[in-house]
Amino acid sequence: MGRREREAVARAARLYEAARSLADDHDRAVEAARAALQPIQDATVEQALDAIPVARLQDATGGRLRLGSVDKSGLHTVRQVLDAGPYRLRQVPGVGQRTADQIVAAARQLSAAVHETAAVHIDVDHPEPRTTALVQALHVLVEAGPEARRAVDTAAALSKRLGPLLADARPAAGRLSMLVAGQAKKARALEAVEEIRTLVAEAEQAGTPEALAQASVDLLRGTSADLAAWVDFELRSAEYYGLLAEISGRAPDPAAAEGFLPDGIAERVRDQQLDDSRLRVSLRGYQAFGARFALAQRRVILGDEMGLGKTVQAMAALTHLAAAGQSRFMVVCPASVLVNWTREIEARTSLHVTPLHGPDRHDAFAYWKGRGGVAVTTFDALRGFPVPGGGEIGMLVVDEAHAVKNPRTLRSQAVAQWAGHCERVLFMTGTPMENRVAEFRNLVRLLDETVAERIGDQAGVPGSVAFRRAVAPVYLRRNQVDVLAELPALQQTDEWEEPSAADEEAYREAVWSGNFMAMRRAAYARPEKSAKLVRLREIVHEAGENGLKVVVFSNFRDVLGVVRDALDTGPRTGGPVVGPLTGSVPPERRQGLVDAFTAVSGPAVLLAQIQAAGVGLNLQAASVVIICEPQIKPTVEQQAVARAHRMGQVRPVRVHRLLAPGGVDEQMVEMLRRKARLFDRYARRSAVAEATPDAVDVSDTEMARQIVAAEQSRLGCGSGPTGDADSSEGVDGRTSPA
């Protein structure tokens, strides 16, 4: 045994000790967070048990218990029963030893269920010592970042490999040890030294000793001041809650996190490796699964509900492919979110990003072709670029892919050409099917013709379970309620406002002219007497008094102008008014308006055209949403609300839909309910199999005509002119076919 071997063993011992030390440092940081969480978790469970009436214990015993006397004795809730215990229960008339034991056992069963499901919500507006301690403890782990997490994983793998090798190599530590060791031990010691030398050389070349040391330093910094921790929590709450889910052991149901995929596909996805070394953020479990799904299945639709982080899942897939040697990627998205995509890639990955937009886009395209990285362009701009050769693009990502559901449009044809030349394609949309199953099939056809044929016009006959099984090879969807237990409450209120005489007059004029769009915005045609405006100002005033930010959505630019005038002329308790953000605002300026709204300290109001701001932009700063009129598609409202009620939101979100009874609003609300049922049946998981698909959904144009005709009949206006019944205002503010 020479000096070279002893030095190799000594270096390995130091590396092993560094790995063990990092593991200990991480364990201490996690235990500190768990200790801070425990009293909050206990209080949450106690509060939940206090809200469960004692009668619910019947459910746990199949209705065998008689609990009337227990309730009359003053034990009204499950928590009170647990606090009382069997001795106190035996004092209740008619309750013997056996019954008391059964009651306590049932209460404990319910308590265990609550412990499994109760989620801790951190109230950012009302910090108190316990939640402050938890946020500070989590802050240590969040600040250490994904690099520390990767270092901890590396440390665990090193410890597992080096521990046995160092034990086997122990005789080689000295000449005497080698002399007294048997022949077999000597041979094994020399083999272990060689393995150690290779392992240590690889670790040193990868910079592992420095990474372990830096991670330990980051984890040992100690807690920050409470104010700094709270500010960081509000900015990065999604990362805090992700850690909280891991620490508390309350990860989402595995089947839900995997989108209830068939076992064979789910197993293949789990086996897919994911290299996140070029990603600068940590992934939640369901997000890592989504990235693996895109990689394993190659050509897919990621249909997660709004707010679950589809963008970061796409970036995780791109960074994995980049680490494996792929050099060029293309992202296609609406112009309104091009800036957001560019920022996200720059901030969350180490990939180079090139926006291909504006007059210099062809020069930028040539630069990207030579430089590599991620190109981000719009649907319209994509048509002007040459279609790539096979294998040239590592992955094509199409955001808001429902925009290409109509194969006759030029944008759909351009995407189809590119998709046909790319081995890996990722479509992203929370609304893959707005009106009918045929539109979803059109998207699937761009990815996999065989799967598309399986979901023909009669695919829904067996019910939604069969539909989901048919599309499972290309389609993954998870819903917020299944995987984001920490989301604050979403409260939706339909505000039915009795029209004023002026509102009625404007509405009757619109009906008489047969102008569907004028009917929809008639409630704002006489601003000085508008009942909806009165209520809107009340909501904004109340939000301002509570320091909350408000986003006001309308389909119509002129309605937003009326709202702005109304807010500007009234008391400014709602804070500054930002916008309006409309389709005519250049895409690069839209994110700037959102940033200005977010940066306001205190209350503020953002005015936004619903189709311009309801796609791609993040509005977590808003906790109050006002929708000025019903929308033609249910998904338009869902998307808009999801811009505020999404991962990262730390406050409850209240949604107010301003509606007028007896007219177009009421008819649209009923038609929207019928449309929403189709989406829920096929695009979401459903335990109820339907006998037949809802294949008779009317088009937007036909819906407008039906409503106009019905209202003309109700108000005795005769047939009247047809006006604009078959048109709607697009996000650019012009009137365009629906």
PDB file of N, CA and C in Angstrom, residues 694-725:
ATOM      1  N   ASP A 694     -72.587  15.159 -25.032  1.00  0.00           N
ATOM      2  CA  ASP A 694     -73.373  16.344 -25.338  1.00  0.00           C
ATOM      3  C   ASP A 694     -72.901  16.865 -26.692  1.00  0.00           C
ATOM      4  N   ALA A 695     -73.456  16.304 -27.751  1.00  0.00           N
ATOM      5  CA  ALA A 695     -72.980  16.622 -29.100  1.00  0.00           C
ATOM      6  C   ALA A 695     -73.864  17.633 -29.801  1.00  0.00           C
ATOM      7  N   VAL A 696     -74.758  18.268 -29.063  1.00  0.00           N
ATOM      8  CA  VAL A 696     -75.694  19.194 -29.711  1.00  0.00           C
ATOM      9  C   VAL A 696     -75.444  20.622 -29.266  1.00  0.00           C
ATOM     10  N   ASP A 697     -74.259  20.909 -28.757  1.00  0.00           N
ATOM     11  CA  ASP A 697     -73.956  22.263 -28.301  1.00  0.00           C
ATOM     12  C   ASP A 697     -74.030  23.241 -29.466  1.00  0.00           C
ATOM     13  N   VAL A 698     -74.735  24.354 -29.252  1.00  0.00           N
ATOM     14  CA  VAL A 698     -74.878  25.326 -30.331  1.00  0.00           C
ATOM     15  C   VAL A 698     -73.613  26.151 -30.444  1.00  0.00           C
ATOM     16  N   SER A 699     -73.385  26.710 -31.635  1.00  0.00           N
ATOM     17  CA  SER A 699     -72.235  27.577 -31.832  1.00  0.00           C
ATOM     18  C   SER A 699     -72.494  28.926 -31.188  1.00  0.00           C
ATOM     19  N   ASP A 700     -71.431  29.737 -31.080  1.00  0.00           N
ATOM     20  CA  ASP A 700     -71.588  31.066 -30.492  1.00  0.00           C
ATOM     21  C   ASP A 700     -72.548  31.920 -31.315  1.00  0.00           C
ATOM     22  N   THR A 701     -72.437  31.826 -32.645  1.00  0.00           N
ATOM     23  CA  THR A 701     -73.311  32.609 -33.513  1.00  0.00           C
ATOM     24  C   THR A 701     -74.764  32.199 -33.327  1.00  0.00           C
ATOM     25  N   GLU A 702     -75.011  30.891 -33.280  1.00  0.00           N
ATOM     26  CA  GLU A 702     -76.375  30.418 -33.117  1.00  0.00           C
ATOM     27  C   GLU A 702     -76.919  30.799 -31.746  1.00  0.00           C
ATOM     28  N   MET A 703     -76.068  30.740 -30.729  1.00  0.00           N
ATOM     29  CA  MET A 703     -76.507  31.144 -29.392  1.00  0.00           C
ATOM     30  C   MET A 703     -76.957  32.596 -29.400  1.00  0.00           C
ATOM     31  N   ALA A 704     -76.175  33.469 -30.043  1.00  0.00           N
ATOM     32  CA  ALA A 704     -76.534  34.885 -30.105  1.00  0.00           C
ATOM     33  C   ALA A 704     -77.879  35.070 -30.794  1.00  0.00           C
ATOM     34  N   ARG A 705     -78.087  34.368 -31.889  1.00  0.00           N
ATOM     35  CA  ARG A 705     -79.347  34.516 -32.622  1.00  0.00           C
ATOM     36  C   ARG A 705     -80.527  34.029 -31.796  1.00  0.00           C
ATOM     37  N   GLN A 706     -80.340  32.916 -31.106  1.00  0.00           N
ATOM     38  CA  GLN A 706     -81.425  32.393 -30.281  1.00  0.00           C
ATOM     39  C   GLN A 706     -81.809  33.386 -29.185  1.00  0.00           C
ATOM     40  N   ILE A 707     -80.792  33.969 -28.542  1.00  0.00           N
ATOM     41  CA  ILE A 707     -81.071  34.903 -27.451  1.00  0.00           C
ATOM     42  C   ILE A 707     -81.750  36.162 -27.975  1.00  0.00           C
ATOM     43  N   VAL A 708     -81.265  36.689 -29.098  1.00  0.00           N
ATOM     44  CA  VAL A 708     -81.889  37.892 -29.665  1.00  0.00           C
ATOM     45  C   VAL A 708     -83.354  37.624 -29.991  1.00  0.00           C
ATOM     46  N   ALA A 709     -83.616  36.487 -30.646  1.00  0.00           N
ATOM     47  CA  ALA A 709     -84.997  36.164 -31.015  1.00  0.00           C
ATOM     48  C   ALA A 709     -85.876  36.011 -29.775  1.00  0.00           C
ATOM     49  N   ALA A 710     -85.360  35.341 -28.748  1.00  0.00           N
ATOM     50  CA  ALA A 710     -86.145  35.138 -27.527  1.00  0.00           C
ATOM     51  C   ALA A 710     -86.454  36.465 -26.840  1.00  0.00           C
ATOM     52  N   GLU A 711     -85.483  37.362 -26.801  1.00  0.00           N
ATOM     53  CA  GLU A 711     -85.685  38.648 -26.131  1.00  0.00           C
ATOM     54  C   GLU A 711     -86.617  39.554 -26.933  1.00  0.00           C
ATOM     55  N   GLN A 712     -86.511  39.494 -28.256  1.00  0.00           N
ATOM     56  CA  GLN A 712     -87.435  40.283 -29.070  1.00  0.00           C
ATOM     57  C   GLN A 712     -88.867  39.802 -28.867  1.00  0.00           C
ATOM     58  N   SER A 713     -89.019  38.505 -28.751  1.00  0.00           N
ATOM     59  CA  SER A 713     -90.353  37.958 -28.500  1.00  0.00           C
ATOM     60  C   SER A 713     -90.854  38.350 -27.111  1.00  0.00           C
ATOM     61  N   ARG A 714     -89.985  38.241 -26.106  1.00  0.00           N
ATOM     62  CA  ARG A 714     -90.396  38.561 -24.723  1.00  0.00           C
ATOM     63  C   ARG A 714     -90.802  40.017 -24.572  1.00  0.00           C
ATOM     64  N   LEU A 715     -90.059  40.914 -25.237  1.00  0.00           N
ATOM     65  CA  LEU A 715     -90.326  42.338 -25.091  1.00  0.00           C
ATOM     66  C   LEU A 715     -91.284  42.865 -26.157  1.00  0.00           C
ATOM     67  N   GLY A 716     -91.798  41.981 -27.004  1.00  0.00           N
ATOM     68  CA  GLY A 716     -92.771  42.386 -28.000  1.00  0.00           C
ATOM     69  C   GLY A 716     -92.206  43.306 -29.050  1.00  0.00           C
ATOM     70  N   CYS A 717     -90.938  43.058 -29.415  1.00  0.00           N
ATOM     71  CA  CYS A 717     -90.294  43.938 -30.395  1.00  0.00           C
ATOM     72  C   CYS A 717     -90.459  43.439 -31.823  1.00  0.00           C
ATOM     73  N   GLY A 718     -91.151  42.341 -32.035  1.00  0.00           N
ATOM     74  CA  GLY A 718     -91.255  41.799 -33.382  1.00  0.00           C
ATOM     75  C   GLY A 718     -89.945  41.163 -33.786  1.00  0.00           C
ATOM     76  N   SER A 719     -89.857  40.810 -35.045  1.00  0.00           N
ATOM     77  CA  SER A 719     -88.626  40.159 -35.506  1.00  0.00           C
ATOM     78  C   SER A 719     -87.464  41.117 -35.507  1.00  0.00           C
ATOM     79  N   GLY A 720     -87.705  42.383 -35.919  1.00  0.00           N
ATOM     80  CA  GLY A 720     -86.648  43.394 -35.871  1.00  0.00           C
ATOM     81  C   GLY A 720     -85.507  43.066 -36.803  1.00  0.00           C
ATOM     82  N   PRO A 721     -84.600  44.004 -36.942  1.00  0.00           N
ATOM     83  CA  PRO A 721     -83.407  43.752 -37.748  1.00  0.00           C
ATOM     84  C   PRO A 721     -82.475  42.785 -37.050  1.00  0.00           C
ATOM     85  N   THR A 722     -81.629  42.107 -37.806  1.00  0.00           N
ATOM     86  CA  THR A 722     -80.713  41.130 -37.204  1.00  0.00           C
ATOM     87  C   THR A 722     -79.500  41.788 -36.591  1.00  0.00           C
ATOM     88  N   GLY A 723     -79.145  42.968 -37.044  1.00  0.00           N
ATOM     89  CA  GLY A 723     -78.037  43.707 -36.425  1.00  0.00           C
ATOM     90  C   GLY A 723     -76.770  42.889 -36.353  1.00  0.00           C
ATOM     91  N   ASP A 724     -76.121  42.944 -35.163  1.00  0.00           N
ATOM     92  CA  ASP A 724     -74.832  42.263 -34.971  1.00  0.00           C
ATOM     93  C   ASP A 724     -74.990  40.999 -34.152  1.00  0.00           C
ATOM     94  N   ALA A 725     -76.105  40.308 -34.312  1.00  0.00           N
ATOM     95  CA  ALA A 725     -76.336  39.129 -33.472  1.00  0.00           C
ATOM     96  C   ALA A 725     -75.287  38.056 -33.669  1.00  0.00           C
TER      97      ALA A 725
END
